PDB file of C-alpha atoms in Angstrom:
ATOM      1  CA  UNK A   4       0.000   0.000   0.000  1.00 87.00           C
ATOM      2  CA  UNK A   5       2.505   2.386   0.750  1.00 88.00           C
ATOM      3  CA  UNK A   6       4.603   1.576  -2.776  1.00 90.00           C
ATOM      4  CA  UNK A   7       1.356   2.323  -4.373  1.00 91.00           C
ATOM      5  CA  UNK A   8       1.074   5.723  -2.379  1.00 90.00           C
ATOM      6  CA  UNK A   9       4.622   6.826  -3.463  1.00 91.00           C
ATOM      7  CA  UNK A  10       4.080   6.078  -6.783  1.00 93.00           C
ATOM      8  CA  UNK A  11       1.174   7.798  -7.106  1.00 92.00           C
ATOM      9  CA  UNK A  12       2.933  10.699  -5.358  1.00 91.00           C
ATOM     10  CA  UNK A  13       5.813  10.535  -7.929  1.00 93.00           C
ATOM     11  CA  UNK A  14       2.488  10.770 -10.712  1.00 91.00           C
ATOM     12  CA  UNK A  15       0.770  13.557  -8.916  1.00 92.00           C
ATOM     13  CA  UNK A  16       4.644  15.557  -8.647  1.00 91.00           C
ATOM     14  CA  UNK A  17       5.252  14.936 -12.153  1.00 89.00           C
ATOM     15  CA  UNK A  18       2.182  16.325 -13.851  1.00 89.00           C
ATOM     16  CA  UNK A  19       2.552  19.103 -11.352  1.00 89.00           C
ATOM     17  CA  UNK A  20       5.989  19.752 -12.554  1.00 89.00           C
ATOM     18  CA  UNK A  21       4.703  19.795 -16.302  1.00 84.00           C
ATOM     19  CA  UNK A  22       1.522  21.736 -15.796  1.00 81.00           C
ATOM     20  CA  UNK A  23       3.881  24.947 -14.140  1.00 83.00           C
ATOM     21  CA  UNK A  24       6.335  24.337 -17.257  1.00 80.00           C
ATOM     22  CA  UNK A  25       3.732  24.848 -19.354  1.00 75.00           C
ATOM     23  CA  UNK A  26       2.147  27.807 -17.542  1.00 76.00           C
ATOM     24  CA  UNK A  27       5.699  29.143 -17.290  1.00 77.00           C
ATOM     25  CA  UNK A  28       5.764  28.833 -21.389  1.00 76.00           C
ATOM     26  CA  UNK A  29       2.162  30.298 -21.910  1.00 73.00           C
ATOM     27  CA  UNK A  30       3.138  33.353 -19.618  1.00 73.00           C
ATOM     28  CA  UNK A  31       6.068  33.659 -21.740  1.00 75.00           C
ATOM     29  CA  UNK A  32       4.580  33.570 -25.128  1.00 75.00           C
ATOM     30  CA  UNK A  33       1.878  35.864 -23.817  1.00 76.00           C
ATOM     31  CA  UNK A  34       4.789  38.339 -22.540  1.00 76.00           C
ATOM     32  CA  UNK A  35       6.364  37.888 -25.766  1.00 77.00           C
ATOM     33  CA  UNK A  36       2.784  39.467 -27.570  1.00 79.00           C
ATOM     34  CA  UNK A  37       3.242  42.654 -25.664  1.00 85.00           C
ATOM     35  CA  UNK A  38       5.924  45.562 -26.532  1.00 87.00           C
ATOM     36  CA  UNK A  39       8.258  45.205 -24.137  1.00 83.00           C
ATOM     37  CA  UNK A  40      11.192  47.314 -25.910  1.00 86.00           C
ATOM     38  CA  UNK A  41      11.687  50.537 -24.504  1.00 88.00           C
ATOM     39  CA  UNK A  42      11.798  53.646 -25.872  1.00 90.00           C
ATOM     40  CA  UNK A  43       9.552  52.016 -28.576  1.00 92.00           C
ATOM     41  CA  UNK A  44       9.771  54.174 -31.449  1.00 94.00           C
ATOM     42  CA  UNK A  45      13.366  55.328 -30.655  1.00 93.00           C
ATOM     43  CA  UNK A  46      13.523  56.920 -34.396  1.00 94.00           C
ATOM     44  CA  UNK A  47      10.212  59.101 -33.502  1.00 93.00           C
ATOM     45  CA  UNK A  48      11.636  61.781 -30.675  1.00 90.00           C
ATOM     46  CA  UNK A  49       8.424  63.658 -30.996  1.00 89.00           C
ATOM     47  CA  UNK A  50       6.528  61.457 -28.132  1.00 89.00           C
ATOM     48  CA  UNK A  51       7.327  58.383 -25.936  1.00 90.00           C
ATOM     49  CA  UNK A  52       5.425  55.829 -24.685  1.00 92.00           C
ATOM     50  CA  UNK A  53       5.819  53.131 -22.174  1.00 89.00           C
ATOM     51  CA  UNK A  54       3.525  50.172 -20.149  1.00 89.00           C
ATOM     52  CA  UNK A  55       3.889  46.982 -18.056  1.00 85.00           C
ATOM     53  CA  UNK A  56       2.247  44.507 -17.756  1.00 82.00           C
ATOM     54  CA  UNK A  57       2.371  42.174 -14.151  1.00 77.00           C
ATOM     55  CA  UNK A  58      -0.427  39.162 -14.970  1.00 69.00           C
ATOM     56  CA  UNK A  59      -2.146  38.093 -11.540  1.00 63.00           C
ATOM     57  CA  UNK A  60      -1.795  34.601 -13.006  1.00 64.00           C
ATOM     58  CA  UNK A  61       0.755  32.936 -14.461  1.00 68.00           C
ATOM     59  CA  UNK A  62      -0.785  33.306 -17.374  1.00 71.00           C
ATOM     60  CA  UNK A  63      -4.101  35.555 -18.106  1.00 72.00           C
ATOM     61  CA  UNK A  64      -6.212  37.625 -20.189  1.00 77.00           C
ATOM     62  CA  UNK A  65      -4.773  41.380 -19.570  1.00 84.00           C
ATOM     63  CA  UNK A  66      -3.120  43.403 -22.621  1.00 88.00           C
ATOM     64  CA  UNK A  67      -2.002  46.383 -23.812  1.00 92.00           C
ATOM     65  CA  UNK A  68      -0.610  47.489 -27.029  1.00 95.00           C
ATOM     66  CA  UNK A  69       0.607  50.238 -29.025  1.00 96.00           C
ATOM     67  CA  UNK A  70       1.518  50.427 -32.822  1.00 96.00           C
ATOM     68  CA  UNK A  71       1.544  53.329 -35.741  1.00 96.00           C
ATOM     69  CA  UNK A  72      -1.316  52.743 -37.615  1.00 96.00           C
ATOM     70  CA  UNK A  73       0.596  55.381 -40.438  1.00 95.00           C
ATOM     71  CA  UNK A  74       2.900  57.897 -40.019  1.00 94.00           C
ATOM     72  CA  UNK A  75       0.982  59.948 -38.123  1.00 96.00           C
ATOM     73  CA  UNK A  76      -1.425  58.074 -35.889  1.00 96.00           C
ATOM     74  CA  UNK A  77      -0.424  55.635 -32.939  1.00 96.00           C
ATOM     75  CA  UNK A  78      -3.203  53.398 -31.768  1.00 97.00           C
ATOM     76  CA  UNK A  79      -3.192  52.617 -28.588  1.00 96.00           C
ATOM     77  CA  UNK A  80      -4.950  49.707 -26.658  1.00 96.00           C
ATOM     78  CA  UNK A  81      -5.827  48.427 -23.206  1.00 93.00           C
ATOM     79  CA  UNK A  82      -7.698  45.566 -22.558  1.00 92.00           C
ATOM     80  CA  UNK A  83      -8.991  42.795 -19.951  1.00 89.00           C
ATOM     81  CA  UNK A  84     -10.412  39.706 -21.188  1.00 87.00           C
ATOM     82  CA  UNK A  85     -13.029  38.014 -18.741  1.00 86.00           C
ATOM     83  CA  UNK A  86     -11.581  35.221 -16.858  1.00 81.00           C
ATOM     84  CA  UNK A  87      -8.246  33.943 -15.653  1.00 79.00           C
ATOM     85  CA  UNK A  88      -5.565  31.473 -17.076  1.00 77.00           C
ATOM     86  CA  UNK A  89      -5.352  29.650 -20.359  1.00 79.00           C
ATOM     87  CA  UNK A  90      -8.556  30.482 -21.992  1.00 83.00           C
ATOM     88  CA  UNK A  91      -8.550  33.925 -21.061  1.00 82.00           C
ATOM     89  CA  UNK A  92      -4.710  34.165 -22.566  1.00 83.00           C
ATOM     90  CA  UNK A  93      -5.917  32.819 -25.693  1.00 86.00           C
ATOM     91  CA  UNK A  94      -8.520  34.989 -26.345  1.00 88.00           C
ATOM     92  CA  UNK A  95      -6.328  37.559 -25.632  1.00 89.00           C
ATOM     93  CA  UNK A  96      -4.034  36.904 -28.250  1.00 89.00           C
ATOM     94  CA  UNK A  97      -7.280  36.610 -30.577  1.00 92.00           C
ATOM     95  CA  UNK A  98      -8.242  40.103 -29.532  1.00 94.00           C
ATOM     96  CA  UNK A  99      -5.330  41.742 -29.995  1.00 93.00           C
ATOM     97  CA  UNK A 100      -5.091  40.234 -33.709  1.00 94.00           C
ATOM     98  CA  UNK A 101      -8.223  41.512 -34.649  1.00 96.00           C
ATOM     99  CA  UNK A 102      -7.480  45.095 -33.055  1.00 96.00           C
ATOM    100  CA  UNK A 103      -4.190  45.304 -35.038  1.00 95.00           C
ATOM    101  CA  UNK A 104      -6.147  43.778 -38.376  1.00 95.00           C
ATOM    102  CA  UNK A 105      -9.073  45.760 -38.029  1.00 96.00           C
ATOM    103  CA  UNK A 106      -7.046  49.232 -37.226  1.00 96.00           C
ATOM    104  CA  UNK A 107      -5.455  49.423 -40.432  1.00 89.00           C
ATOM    105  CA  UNK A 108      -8.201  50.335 -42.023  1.00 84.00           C
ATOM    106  CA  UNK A 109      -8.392  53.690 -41.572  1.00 89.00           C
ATOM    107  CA  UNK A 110     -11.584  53.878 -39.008  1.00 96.00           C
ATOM    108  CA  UNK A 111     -12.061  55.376 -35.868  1.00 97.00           C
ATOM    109  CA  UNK A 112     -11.675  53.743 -32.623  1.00 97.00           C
ATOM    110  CA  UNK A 113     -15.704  53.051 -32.343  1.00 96.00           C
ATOM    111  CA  UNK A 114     -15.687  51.289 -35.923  1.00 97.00           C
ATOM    112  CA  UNK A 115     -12.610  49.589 -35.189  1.00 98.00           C
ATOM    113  CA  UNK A 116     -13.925  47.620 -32.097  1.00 97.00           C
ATOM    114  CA  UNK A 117     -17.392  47.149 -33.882  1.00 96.00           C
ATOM    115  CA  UNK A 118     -15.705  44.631 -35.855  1.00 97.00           C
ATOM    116  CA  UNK A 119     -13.576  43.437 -33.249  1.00 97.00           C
ATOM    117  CA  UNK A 120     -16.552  42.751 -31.317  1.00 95.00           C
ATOM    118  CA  UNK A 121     -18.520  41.000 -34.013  1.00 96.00           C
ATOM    119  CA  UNK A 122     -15.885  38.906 -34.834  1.00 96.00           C
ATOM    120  CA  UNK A 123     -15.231  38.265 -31.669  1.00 95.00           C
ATOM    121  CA  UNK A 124     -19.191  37.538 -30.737  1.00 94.00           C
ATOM    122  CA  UNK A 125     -19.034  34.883 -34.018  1.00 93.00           C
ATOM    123  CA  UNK A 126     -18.857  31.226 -32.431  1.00 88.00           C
ATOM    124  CA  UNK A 127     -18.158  32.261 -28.658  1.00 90.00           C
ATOM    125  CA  UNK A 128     -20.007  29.091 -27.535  1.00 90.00           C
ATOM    126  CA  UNK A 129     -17.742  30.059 -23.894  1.00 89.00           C
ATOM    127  CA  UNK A 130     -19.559  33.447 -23.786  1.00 90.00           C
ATOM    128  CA  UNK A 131     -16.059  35.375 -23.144  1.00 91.00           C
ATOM    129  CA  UNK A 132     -16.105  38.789 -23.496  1.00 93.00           C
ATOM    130  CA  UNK A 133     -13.020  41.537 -23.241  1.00 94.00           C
ATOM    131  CA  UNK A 134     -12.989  45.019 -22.310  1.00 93.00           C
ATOM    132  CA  UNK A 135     -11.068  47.709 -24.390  1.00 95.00           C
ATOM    133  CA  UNK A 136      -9.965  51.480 -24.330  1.00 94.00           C
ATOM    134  CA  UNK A 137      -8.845  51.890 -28.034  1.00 96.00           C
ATOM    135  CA  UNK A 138      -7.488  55.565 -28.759  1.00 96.00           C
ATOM    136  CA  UNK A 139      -5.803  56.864 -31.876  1.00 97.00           C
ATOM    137  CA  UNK A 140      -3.262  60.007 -31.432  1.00 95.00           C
ATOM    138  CA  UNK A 141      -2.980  61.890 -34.492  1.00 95.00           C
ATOM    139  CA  UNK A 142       0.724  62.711 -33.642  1.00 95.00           C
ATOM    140  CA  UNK A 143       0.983  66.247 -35.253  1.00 95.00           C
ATOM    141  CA  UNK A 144      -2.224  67.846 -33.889  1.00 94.00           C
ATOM    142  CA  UNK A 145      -1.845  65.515 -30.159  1.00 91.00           C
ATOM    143  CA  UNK A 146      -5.256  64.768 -31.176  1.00 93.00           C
ATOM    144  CA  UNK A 147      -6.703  61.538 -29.327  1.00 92.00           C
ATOM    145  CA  UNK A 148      -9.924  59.762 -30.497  1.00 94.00           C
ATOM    146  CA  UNK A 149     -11.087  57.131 -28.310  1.00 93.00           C
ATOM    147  CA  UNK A 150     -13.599  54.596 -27.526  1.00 93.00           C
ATOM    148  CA  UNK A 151     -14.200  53.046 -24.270  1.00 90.00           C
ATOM    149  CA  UNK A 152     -15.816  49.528 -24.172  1.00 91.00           C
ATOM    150  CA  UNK A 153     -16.556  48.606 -20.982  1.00 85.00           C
ATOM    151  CA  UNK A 154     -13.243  49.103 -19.554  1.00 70.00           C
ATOM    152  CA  UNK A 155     -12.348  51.407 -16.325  1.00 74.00           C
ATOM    153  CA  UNK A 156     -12.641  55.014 -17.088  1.00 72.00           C
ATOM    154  CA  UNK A 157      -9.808  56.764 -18.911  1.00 71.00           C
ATOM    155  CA  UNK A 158      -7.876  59.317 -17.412  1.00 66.00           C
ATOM    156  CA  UNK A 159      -5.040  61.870 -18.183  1.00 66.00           C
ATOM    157  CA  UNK A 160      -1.960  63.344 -16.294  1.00 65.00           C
ATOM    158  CA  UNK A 161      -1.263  66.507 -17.991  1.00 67.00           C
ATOM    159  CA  UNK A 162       2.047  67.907 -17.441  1.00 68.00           C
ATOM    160  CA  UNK A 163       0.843  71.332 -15.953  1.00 70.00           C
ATOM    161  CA  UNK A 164      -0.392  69.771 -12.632  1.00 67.00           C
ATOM    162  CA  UNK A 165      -0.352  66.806 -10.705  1.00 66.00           C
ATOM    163  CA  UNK A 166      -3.483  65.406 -10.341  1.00 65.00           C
ATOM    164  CA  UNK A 167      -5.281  63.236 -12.766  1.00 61.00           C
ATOM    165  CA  UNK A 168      -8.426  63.932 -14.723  1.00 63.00           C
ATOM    166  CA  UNK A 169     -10.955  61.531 -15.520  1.00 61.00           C
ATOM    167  CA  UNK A 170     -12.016  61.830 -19.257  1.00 58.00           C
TER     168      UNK A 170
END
């Protein structure tokens, strides 16, 4: 009895063992989908940008990215998917495909996640859903269009003062 105990001890240890080498590998490749070079547009002195991104989970469904749509417009994105681990992670990575597809299209931030969303919504038999603040700077007029879906209000630290503003 006790043979069979330690041997199913060794089991239990060992597929422990694999499951955190795999969540160590997911949390990796999910790093790897965020910018994580710094400055990130070193050849564009005109603005700078940076972000983190500390997962509760060893793996999760929390983004953010940021990428010139043109010359003159960075899009930038923040986003939560519902849920923890795996499944949330991989619908993360879905999201952020469509956001960087469907943002090269030349339409605002509203239109943008409109198709996100619907393509998103298409065969979602898990009912997941994600959260996003999508905002486009024009970078010569500091212009910034944005849409907020669902996510936690936006808000802006101007360099005159201190304290935040909610937008």
């Amino acid at each position: 009895q006790l043979t069979d105990t330690l041997q199913k001890l060794q089991e239990t240890t060992a597929a422990k063992e694999r499951m955190q080498t795999e969540l160590a590998i997911g949390h990796n490749i999910q790093m790897s989908m965020v910018p994580l070079n710094f400055p990130a547009f070193p050849e564009r002195p005109e603005f700078d940008i940076h972000a983190a991104l500390k997962p509760a989970f060893e793996v999760g469904g929390d983004f953010y990215d940021f990428f010139l749509v043109d010359e003159d417009t960075l899009c930038v994105c923040i986003a939560d998917v519902s849920g923890k681990g795996v499944p949330a992670a991989l619908f993360m990575a879905v999201t952020r495909t469509l956001v960087k597809t469907h943002a090269t299209g030349g339409l605002g931030p509203d239109e943008i996640l409109e198709k996100v969303n619907d393509d998103l919504a298409k065969d979602n038999e898990a009912c997941m859903f994600v959260t996003v603040f999508l905002g486009l700077l024009k970078l010569s007029t500091d212009e910034l269009t944005f849409t907020n879906a669902g996510h936690n209000p936006s808000y802006i630290k101007r360099k005159t003062n201190n304290k935040a503003e909610r937008l």
